[in-house]
PDB file of C-alpha atoms in Angstrom:
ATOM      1  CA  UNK W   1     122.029 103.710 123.928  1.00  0.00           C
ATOM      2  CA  UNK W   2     119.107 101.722 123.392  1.00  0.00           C
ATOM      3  CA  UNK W   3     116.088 101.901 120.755  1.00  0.00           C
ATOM      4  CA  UNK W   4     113.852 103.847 122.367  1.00  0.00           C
ATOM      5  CA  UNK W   5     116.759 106.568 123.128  1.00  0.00           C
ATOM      6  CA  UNK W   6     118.068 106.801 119.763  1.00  0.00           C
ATOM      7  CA  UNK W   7     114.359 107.417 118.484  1.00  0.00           C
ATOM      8  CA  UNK W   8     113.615 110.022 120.545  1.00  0.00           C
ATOM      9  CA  UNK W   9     116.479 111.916 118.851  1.00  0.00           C
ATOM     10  CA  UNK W  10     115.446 111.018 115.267  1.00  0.00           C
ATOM     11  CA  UNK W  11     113.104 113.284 113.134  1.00  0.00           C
ATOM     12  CA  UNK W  12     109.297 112.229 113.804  1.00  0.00           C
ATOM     13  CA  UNK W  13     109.065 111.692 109.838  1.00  0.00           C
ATOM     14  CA  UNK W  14     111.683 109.837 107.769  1.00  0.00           C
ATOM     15  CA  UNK W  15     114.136 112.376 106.074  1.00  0.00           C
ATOM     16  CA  UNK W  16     115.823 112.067 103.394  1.00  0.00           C
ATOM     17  CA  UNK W  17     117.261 109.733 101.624  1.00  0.00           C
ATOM     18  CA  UNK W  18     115.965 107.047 103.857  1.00  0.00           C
ATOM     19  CA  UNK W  19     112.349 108.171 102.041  1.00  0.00           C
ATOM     20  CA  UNK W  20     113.783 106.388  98.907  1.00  0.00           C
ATOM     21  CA  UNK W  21     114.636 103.264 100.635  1.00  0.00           C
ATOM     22  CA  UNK W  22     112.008 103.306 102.413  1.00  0.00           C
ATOM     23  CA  UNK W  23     109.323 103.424  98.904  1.00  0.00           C
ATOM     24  CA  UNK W  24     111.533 100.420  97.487  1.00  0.00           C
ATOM     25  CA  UNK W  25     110.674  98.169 100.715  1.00  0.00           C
ATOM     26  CA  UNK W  26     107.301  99.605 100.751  1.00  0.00           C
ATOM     27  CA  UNK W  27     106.897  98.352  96.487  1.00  0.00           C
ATOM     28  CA  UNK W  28     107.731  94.241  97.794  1.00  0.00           C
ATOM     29  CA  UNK W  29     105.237  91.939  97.855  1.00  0.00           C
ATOM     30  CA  UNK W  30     105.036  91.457 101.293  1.00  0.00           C
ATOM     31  CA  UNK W  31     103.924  95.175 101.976  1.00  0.00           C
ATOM     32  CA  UNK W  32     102.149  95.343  98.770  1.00  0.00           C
ATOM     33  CA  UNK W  33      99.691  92.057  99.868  1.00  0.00           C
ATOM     34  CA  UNK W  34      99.481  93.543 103.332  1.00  0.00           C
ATOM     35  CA  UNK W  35      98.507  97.551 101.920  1.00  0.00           C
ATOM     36  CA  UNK W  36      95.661  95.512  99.847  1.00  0.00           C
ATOM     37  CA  UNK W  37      94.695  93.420 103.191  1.00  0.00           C
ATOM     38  CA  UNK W  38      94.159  96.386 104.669  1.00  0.00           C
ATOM     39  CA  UNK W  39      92.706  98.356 101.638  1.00  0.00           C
ATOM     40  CA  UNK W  40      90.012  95.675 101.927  1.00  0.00           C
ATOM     41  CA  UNK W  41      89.205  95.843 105.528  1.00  0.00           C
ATOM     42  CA  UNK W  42      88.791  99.829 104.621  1.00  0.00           C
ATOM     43  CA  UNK W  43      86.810  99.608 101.923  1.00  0.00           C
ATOM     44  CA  UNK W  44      84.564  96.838 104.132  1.00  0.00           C
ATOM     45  CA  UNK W  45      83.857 100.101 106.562  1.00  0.00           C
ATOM     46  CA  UNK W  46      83.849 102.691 104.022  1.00  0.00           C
ATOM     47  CA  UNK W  47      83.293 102.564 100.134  1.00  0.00           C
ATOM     48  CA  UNK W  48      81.533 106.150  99.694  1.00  0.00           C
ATOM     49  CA  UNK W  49      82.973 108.114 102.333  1.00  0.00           C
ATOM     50  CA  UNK W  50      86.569 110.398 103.225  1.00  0.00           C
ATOM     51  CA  UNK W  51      89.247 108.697 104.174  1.00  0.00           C
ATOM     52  CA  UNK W  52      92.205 110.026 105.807  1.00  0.00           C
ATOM     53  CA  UNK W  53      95.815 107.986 105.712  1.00  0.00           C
ATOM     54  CA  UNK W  54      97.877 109.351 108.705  1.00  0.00           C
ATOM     55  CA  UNK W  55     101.989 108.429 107.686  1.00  0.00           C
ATOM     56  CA  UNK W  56     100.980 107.564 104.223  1.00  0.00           C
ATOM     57  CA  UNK W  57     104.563 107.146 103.337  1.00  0.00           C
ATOM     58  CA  UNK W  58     105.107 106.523  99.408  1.00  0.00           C
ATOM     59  CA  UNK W  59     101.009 106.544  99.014  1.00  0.00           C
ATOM     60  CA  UNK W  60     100.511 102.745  98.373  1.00  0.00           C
ATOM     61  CA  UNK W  61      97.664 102.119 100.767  1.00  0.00           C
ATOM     62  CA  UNK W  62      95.723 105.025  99.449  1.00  0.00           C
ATOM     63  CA  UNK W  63      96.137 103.905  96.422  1.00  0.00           C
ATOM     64  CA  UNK W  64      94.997 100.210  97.057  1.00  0.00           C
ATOM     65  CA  UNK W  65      91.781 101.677  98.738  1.00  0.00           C
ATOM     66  CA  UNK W  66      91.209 103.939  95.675  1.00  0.00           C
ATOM     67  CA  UNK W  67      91.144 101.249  93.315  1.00  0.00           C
ATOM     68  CA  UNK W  68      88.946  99.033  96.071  1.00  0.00           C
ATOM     69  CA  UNK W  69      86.707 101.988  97.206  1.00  0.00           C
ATOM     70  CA  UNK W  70      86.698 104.177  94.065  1.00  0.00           C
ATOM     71  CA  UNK W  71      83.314 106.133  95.751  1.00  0.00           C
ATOM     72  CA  UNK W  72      85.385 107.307  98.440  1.00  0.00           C
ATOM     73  CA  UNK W  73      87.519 110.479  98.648  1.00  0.00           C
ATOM     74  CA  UNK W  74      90.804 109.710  99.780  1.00  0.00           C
ATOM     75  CA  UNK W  75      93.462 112.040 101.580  1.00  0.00           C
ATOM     76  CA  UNK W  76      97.069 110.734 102.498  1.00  0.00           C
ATOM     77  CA  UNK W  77      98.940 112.964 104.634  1.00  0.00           C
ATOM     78  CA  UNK W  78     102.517 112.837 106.014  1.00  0.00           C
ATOM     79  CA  UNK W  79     104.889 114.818 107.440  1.00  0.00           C
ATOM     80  CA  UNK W  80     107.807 114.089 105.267  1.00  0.00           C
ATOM     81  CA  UNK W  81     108.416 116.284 101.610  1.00  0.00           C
ATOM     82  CA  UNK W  82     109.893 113.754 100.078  1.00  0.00           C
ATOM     83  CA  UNK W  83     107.642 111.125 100.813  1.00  0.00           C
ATOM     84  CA  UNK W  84     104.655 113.237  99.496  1.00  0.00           C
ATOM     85  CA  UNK W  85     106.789 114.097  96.108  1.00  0.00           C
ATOM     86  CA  UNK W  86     106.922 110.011  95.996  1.00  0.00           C
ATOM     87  CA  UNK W  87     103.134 109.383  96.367  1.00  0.00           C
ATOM     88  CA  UNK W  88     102.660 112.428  94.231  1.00  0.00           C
ATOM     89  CA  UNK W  89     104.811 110.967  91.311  1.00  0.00           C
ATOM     90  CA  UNK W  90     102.818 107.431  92.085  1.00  0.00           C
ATOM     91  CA  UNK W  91      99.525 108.749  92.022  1.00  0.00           C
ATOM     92  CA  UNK W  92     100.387 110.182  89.092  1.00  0.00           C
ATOM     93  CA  UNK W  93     101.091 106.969  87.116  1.00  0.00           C
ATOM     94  CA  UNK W  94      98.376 105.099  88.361  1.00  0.00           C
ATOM     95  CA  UNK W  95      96.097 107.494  87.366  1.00  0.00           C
ATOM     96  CA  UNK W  96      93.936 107.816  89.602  1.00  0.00           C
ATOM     97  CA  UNK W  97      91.370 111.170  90.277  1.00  0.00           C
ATOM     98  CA  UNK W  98      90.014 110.069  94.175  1.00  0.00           C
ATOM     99  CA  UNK W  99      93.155 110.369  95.946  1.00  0.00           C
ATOM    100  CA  UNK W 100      95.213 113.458  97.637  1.00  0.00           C
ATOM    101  CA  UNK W 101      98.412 113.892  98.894  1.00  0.00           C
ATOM    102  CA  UNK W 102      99.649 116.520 101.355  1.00  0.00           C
ATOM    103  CA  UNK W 103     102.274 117.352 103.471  1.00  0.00           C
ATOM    104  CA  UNK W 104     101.016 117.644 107.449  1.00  0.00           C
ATOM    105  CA  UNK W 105     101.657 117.243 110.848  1.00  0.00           C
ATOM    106  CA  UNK W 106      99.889 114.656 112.724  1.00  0.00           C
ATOM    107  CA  UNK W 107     100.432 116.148 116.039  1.00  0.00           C
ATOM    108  CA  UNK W 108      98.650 119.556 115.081  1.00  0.00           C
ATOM    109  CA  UNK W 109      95.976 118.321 111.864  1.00  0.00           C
ATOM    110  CA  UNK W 110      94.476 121.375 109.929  1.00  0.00           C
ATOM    111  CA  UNK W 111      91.238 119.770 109.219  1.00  0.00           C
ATOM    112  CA  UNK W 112      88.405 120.712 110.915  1.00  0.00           C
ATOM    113  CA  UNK W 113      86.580 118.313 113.927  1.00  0.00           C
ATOM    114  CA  UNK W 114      84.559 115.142 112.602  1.00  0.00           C
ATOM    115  CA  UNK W 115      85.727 115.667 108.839  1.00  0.00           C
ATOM    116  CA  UNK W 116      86.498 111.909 108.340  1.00  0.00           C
ATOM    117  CA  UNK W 117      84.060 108.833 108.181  1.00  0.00           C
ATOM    118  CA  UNK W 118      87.481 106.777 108.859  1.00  0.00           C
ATOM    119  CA  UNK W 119      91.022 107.028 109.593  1.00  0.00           C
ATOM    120  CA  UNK W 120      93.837 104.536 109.091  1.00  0.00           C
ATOM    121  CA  UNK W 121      97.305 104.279 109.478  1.00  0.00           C
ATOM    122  CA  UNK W 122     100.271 101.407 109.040  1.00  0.00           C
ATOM    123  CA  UNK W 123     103.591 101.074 110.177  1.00  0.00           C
ATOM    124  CA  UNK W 124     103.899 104.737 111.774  1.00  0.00           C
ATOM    125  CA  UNK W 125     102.633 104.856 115.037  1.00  0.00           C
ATOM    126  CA  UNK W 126     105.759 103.440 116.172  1.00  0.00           C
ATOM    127  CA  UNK W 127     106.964 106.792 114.983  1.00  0.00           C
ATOM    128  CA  UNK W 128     105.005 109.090 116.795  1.00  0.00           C
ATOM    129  CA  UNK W 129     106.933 110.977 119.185  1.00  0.00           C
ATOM    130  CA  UNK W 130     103.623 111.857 121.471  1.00  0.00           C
ATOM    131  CA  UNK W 131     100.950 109.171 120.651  1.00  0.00           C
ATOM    132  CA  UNK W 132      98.557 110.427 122.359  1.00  0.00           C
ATOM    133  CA  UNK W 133      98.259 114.179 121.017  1.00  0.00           C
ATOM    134  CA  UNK W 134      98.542 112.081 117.274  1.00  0.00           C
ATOM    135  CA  UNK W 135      95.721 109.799 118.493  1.00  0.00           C
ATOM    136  CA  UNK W 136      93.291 112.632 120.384  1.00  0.00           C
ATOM    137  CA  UNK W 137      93.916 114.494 117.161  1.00  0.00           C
ATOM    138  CA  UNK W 138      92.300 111.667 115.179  1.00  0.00           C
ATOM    139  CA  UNK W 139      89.350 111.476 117.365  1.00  0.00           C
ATOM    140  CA  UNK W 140      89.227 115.256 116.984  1.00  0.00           C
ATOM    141  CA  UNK W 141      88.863 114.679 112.832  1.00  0.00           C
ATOM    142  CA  UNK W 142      87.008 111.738 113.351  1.00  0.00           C
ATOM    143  CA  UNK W 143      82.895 111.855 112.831  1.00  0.00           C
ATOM    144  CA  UNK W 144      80.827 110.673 115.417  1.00  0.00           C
ATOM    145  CA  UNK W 145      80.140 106.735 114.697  1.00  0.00           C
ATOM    146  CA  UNK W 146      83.414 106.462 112.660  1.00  0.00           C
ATOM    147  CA  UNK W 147      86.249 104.422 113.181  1.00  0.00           C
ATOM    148  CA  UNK W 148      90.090 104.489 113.342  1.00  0.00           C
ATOM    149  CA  UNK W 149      92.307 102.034 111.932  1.00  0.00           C
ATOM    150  CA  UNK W 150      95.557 101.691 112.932  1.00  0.00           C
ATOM    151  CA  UNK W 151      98.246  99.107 112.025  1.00  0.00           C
ATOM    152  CA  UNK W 152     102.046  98.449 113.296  1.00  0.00           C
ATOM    153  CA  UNK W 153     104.700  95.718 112.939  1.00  0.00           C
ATOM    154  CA  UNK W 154     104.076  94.025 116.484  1.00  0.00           C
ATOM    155  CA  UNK W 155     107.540  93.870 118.210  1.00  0.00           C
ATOM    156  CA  UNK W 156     106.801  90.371 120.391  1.00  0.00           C
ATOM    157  CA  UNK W 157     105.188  88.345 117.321  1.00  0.00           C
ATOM    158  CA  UNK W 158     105.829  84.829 117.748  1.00  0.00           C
ATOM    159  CA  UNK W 159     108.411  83.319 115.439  1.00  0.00           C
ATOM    160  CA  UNK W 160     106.478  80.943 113.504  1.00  0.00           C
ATOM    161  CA  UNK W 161     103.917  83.563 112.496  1.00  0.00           C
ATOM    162  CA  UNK W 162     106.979  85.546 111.124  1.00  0.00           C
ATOM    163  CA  UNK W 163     108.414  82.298 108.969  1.00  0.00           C
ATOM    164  CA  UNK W 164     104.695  81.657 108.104  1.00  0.00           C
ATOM    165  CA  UNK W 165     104.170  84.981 106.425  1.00  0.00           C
ATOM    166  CA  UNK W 166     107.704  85.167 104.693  1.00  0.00           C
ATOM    167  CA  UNK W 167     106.728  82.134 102.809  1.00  0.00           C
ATOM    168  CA  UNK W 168     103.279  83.146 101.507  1.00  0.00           C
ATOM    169  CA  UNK W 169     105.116  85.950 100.124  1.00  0.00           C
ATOM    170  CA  UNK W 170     107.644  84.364  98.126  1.00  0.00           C
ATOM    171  CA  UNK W 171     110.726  84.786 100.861  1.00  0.00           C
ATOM    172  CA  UNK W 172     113.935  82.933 100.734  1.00  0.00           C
ATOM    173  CA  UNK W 173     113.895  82.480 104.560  1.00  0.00           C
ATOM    174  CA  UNK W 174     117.281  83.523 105.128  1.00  0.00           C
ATOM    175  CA  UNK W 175     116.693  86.892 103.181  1.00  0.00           C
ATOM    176  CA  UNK W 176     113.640  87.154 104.604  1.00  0.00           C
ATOM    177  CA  UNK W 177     114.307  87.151 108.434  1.00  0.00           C
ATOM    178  CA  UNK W 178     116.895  89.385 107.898  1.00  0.00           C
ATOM    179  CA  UNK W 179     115.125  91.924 106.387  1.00  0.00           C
ATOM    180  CA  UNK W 180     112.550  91.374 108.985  1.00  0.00           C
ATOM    181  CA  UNK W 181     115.168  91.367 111.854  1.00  0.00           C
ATOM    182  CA  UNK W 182     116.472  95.081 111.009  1.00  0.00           C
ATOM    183  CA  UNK W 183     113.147  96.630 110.406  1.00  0.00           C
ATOM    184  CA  UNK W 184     111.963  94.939 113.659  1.00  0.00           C
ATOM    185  CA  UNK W 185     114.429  96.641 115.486  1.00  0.00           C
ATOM    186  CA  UNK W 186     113.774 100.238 114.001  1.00  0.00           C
ATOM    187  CA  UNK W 187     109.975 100.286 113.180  1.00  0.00           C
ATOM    188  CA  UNK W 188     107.596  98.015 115.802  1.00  0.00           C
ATOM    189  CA  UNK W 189     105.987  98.508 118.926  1.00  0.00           C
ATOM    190  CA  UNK W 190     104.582  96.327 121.685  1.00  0.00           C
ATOM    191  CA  UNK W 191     101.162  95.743 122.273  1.00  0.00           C
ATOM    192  CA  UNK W 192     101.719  96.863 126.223  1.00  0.00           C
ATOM    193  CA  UNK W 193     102.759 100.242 124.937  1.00  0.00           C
ATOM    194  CA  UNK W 194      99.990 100.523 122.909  1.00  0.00           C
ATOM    195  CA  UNK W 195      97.741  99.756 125.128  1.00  0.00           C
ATOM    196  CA  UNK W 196      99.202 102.612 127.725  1.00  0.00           C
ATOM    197  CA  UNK W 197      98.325 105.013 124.626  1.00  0.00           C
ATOM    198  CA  UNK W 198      95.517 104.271 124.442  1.00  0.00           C
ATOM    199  CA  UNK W 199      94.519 104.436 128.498  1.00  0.00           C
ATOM    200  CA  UNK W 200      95.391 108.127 128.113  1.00  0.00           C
ATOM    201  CA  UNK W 201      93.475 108.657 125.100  1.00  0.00           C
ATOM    202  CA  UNK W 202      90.151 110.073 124.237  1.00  0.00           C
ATOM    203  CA  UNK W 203      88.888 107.162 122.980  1.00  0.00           C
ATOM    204  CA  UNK W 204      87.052 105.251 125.446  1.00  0.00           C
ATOM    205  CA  UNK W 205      86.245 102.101 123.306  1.00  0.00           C
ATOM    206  CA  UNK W 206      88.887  99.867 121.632  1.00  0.00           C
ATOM    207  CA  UNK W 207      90.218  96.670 120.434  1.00  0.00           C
ATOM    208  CA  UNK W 208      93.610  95.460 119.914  1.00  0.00           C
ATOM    209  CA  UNK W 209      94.618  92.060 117.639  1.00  0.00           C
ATOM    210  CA  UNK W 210      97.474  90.161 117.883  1.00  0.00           C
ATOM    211  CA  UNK W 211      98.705  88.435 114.589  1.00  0.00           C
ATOM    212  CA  UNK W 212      96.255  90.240 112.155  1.00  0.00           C
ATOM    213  CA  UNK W 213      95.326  88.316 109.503  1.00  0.00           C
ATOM    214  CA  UNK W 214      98.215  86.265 109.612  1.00  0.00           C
ATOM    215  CA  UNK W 215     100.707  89.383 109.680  1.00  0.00           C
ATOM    216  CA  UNK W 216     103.493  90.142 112.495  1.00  0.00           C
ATOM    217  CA  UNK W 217     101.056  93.196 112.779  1.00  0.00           C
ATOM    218  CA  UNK W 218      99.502  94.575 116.036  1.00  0.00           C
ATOM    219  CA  UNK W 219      95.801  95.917 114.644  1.00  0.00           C
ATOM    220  CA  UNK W 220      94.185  98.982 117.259  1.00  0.00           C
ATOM    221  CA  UNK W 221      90.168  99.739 116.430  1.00  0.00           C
ATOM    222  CA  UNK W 222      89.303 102.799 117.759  1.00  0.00           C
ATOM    223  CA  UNK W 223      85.401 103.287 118.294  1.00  0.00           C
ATOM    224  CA  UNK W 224      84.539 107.449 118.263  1.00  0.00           C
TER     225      UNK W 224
END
């Protein structure tokens, strides 16, 4: 049975207690630099405005932006309990007032149309189950003007670019491209089948970047 398969059978979300494993590899450097990489690009679009984090996971990236951004009102939303409780309980300690945590569905968002001046998301489109409902739904929440951000481990990135970012961080290389290799094979996407996603989306206007910023990291801009 290959990837793709086996995914389709998985929960959308990640249950429980992969959530916990999950927040531990979401606390290393690596993902800690690249949640304040992309904090910055946020806060470069917005710094007064709402923000919404689809697949916010253990909450770091809203957290990042926060502390960036600390103007802007800042929602993180996932579909996953335990995750929330986890951004809940680190929200808590870093004490800040501008961010929210809740648990939703991406596929079927209660906010109302045009609520957010920008959306983001990293490392869970890969997850979606139907991409395009999640990403007509963000155009639906999205105001008119705004952006959407969205970030995923890039399945095809070029060896070298991998090796090149494991050593900025700190890696042992060994360790590191390991760690890389089984995450690869769970959680990234290709840019062809993002692009397909995007060809049935609402969104008429996009861009999509190889090698963001140095990262194994497919970047989508969606233009509302």
């Amino acid at each position: 049975m290959g990837i793709e398969a086996i995914e389709r059978i998985l929960p959308e979300g990640i249950p429980f207690p992969a959530t916990r494993s999950y927040s531990l590899f979401a606390k290393s450097r690596m993902m800690q630099a690249f949640y304040r990489d992309v904090a910055v690009e946020v806060a470069r679009e917005v710094s007064r405005g709402r923000i919404l984090d689809v697949g916010t996971g253990p909450g770091y990236l809203c957290l990042h932006i926060s502390r960036i951004a600390p103007g802007s009102e800042v929602i993180g939303m996932d579909i996953s309990g335990d995750m929330i409780r986890i951004a809940l309980r680190n929200a808590e300690r870093a004490n800040v007032k501008n961010v929210r945590f809740i648990i939703e569905d991406a596929n079927k968002m209660s906010f109302g149309n045009e609520t957010f001046d920008l959306v983001v998301s990293t490392g869970s489109l890969h997850h979606w189950k139907e991409p395009v409902r999640v990403i007509n739904e963000i155009h639906r929440v999205l105001k008119r003007g705004g952006k959407a951000l969205i970030y995923d481990l890039w399945r095809d990135a070029p060896r070298n670019l991998v090796k090149r970012k494991l050593r900025e961080c700190g890696y042992g290389l060994a360790t590191g491209l390991l760690i890389y290799s089984v995450v690869r094979a769970h959680s990234s996407i290709t840019t062809e089948s993002i692009v397909r996603v995007l060809k049935r989306s609402m969104f008429r206007k996009y861009s999509v970047e190889e090698g963001w910023s140095s990262y194994p990291v497919v970047k989508v801009t969606l233009f509302k």
